[in-house]
Each structure stands twice: as C-alpha cells, then as structure tokens.
mmCIF file of C-alpha atoms in Angstrom:
data_model
loop_
_atom_site.group_PDB
_atom_site.id
_atom_site.type_symbol
_atom_site.label_atom_id
_atom_site.label_comp_id
_atom_site.label_asym_id
_atom_site.label_seq_id
_atom_site.Cartn_x
_atom_site.Cartn_y
_atom_site.Cartn_z
ATOM 1 C CA MET A 1 -5.061 -2.342 32.330
ATOM 2 C CA LEU A 2 -7.838 -4.092 34.140
ATOM 3 C CA GLN A 3 -10.068 -6.140 32.079
ATOM 4 C CA TYR A 4 -13.548 -7.564 33.296
ATOM 5 C CA SER A 5 -15.824 -10.082 31.617
ATOM 6 C CA ALA A 6 -19.615 -9.473 31.105
ATOM 7 C CA ARG A 7 -20.087 -12.283 33.623
ATOM 8 C CA SER A 8 -18.025 -10.568 36.421
ATOM 9 C CA VAL A 9 -19.837 -7.351 35.694
ATOM 10 C CA SER A 10 -23.377 -8.989 36.159
ATOM 11 C CA VAL A 11 -22.131 -10.816 39.394
ATOM 12 C CA ILE A 12 -20.947 -7.286 40.636
ATOM 13 C CA LEU A 13 -24.161 -5.641 39.713
ATOM 14 C CA ALA A 14 -26.231 -8.370 41.337
ATOM 15 C CA GLY A 15 -24.869 -8.012 44.832
ATOM 16 C CA ALA A 16 -25.480 -5.030 47.303
ATOM 17 C CA PRO A 17 -23.649 -1.823 46.124
ATOM 18 C CA SER A 18 -20.439 -1.539 48.239
ATOM 19 C CA LYS A 19 -17.453 0.755 48.015
ATOM 20 C CA ARG A 20 -15.728 -2.145 45.950
ATOM 21 C CA THR A 21 -18.520 -2.570 43.558
ATOM 22 C CA LYS A 22 -18.729 1.146 43.061
ATOM 23 C CA ALA A 23 -14.936 0.931 42.330
ATOM 24 C CA TYR A 24 -15.358 -1.708 39.865
ATOM 25 C CA ILE A 25 -18.164 0.175 37.945
ATOM 26 C CA THR A 26 -16.088 3.362 38.126
ATOM 27 C CA VAL A 27 -12.984 1.571 36.328
ATOM 28 C CA LEU A 28 -15.331 -0.105 33.868
ATOM 29 C CA VAL A 29 -16.869 3.333 32.893
ATOM 30 C CA ILE A 30 -13.594 4.989 32.744
ATOM 31 C CA GLN A 31 -12.256 2.183 30.411
ATOM 32 C CA ALA A 32 -15.328 2.403 28.248
ATOM 33 C CA CYS A 33 -14.868 6.235 27.859
ATOM 34 C CA GLN A 34 -11.156 5.862 26.994
ATOM 35 C CA SER A 35 -11.786 3.111 24.436
ATOM 36 C CA PHE A 36 -14.601 5.316 22.813
ATOM 37 C CA TYR A 37 -12.326 8.380 22.758
ATOM 38 C CA HIS A 38 -9.378 6.459 21.122
ATOM 39 C CA GLY A 39 -11.855 5.044 18.521
ATOM 40 C CA VAL A 40 -13.223 8.350 17.789
ATOM 41 C CA ASN A 41 -9.923 10.021 17.579
ATOM 42 C CA PHE A 42 -8.544 7.229 15.314
ATOM 43 C CA LEU A 43 -11.444 7.710 12.906
ATOM 44 C CA LEU A 44 -11.262 11.386 12.908
ATOM 45 C CA HIS A 45 -7.580 11.571 12.110
ATOM 46 C CA ARG A 46 -8.178 8.958 9.450
ATOM 47 C CA TRP A 47 -10.889 11.080 7.722
ATOM 48 C CA LEU A 48 -8.872 14.312 8.201
ATOM 49 C CA ARG A 49 -5.909 12.719 6.428
ATOM 50 C CA ILE A 50 -8.098 11.389 3.514
ATOM 51 C CA LEU A 51 -9.747 14.760 3.131
ATOM 52 C CA SER A 52 -6.506 16.617 3.286
ATOM 53 C CA PHE A 53 -5.170 14.254 0.600
ATOM 54 C CA LEU A 54 -8.304 14.568 -1.656
ATOM 55 C CA SER A 55 -8.240 18.483 -1.207
ATOM 56 C CA THR A 56 -4.688 18.645 -2.891
ATOM 57 C CA PHE A 57 -6.310 17.436 -5.999
ATOM 58 C CA ALA A 58 -9.342 19.746 -5.961
ATOM 59 C CA PHE A 59 -7.188 23.002 -6.288
#
C-alpha cells in the first residue's frame, strides 16, 4: 500500500498538473475511499452485533 504525507500532497498539488500528478491524486482518493469504506463497514458490523445481542433479551 502506498502512503503519502500531507507535505508530499501539497508539493504535488503546487506544480502543474501532469499525468504523474493525476496518478498520485487518483491513488490518494482511492486509498481514502477504501479507508472510509472499511471504517464504516467495521462500525456497521459492530452495531449490528450489539443490536442482535440486545434483541435476544427483548423477546
């Protein structure tokens, strides 16, 4: 997995947009989306487990 710091992103964005710059930005966006998806997925599964556990006592 590729990792970029905020400094490298600002340096990339400061220059003229090239194919390489667009590729870096695309990679950053994909990584951010994957991270967001995994975070939401984790929280959703956690809450569903808690709710299913609590629903066993409700009935």
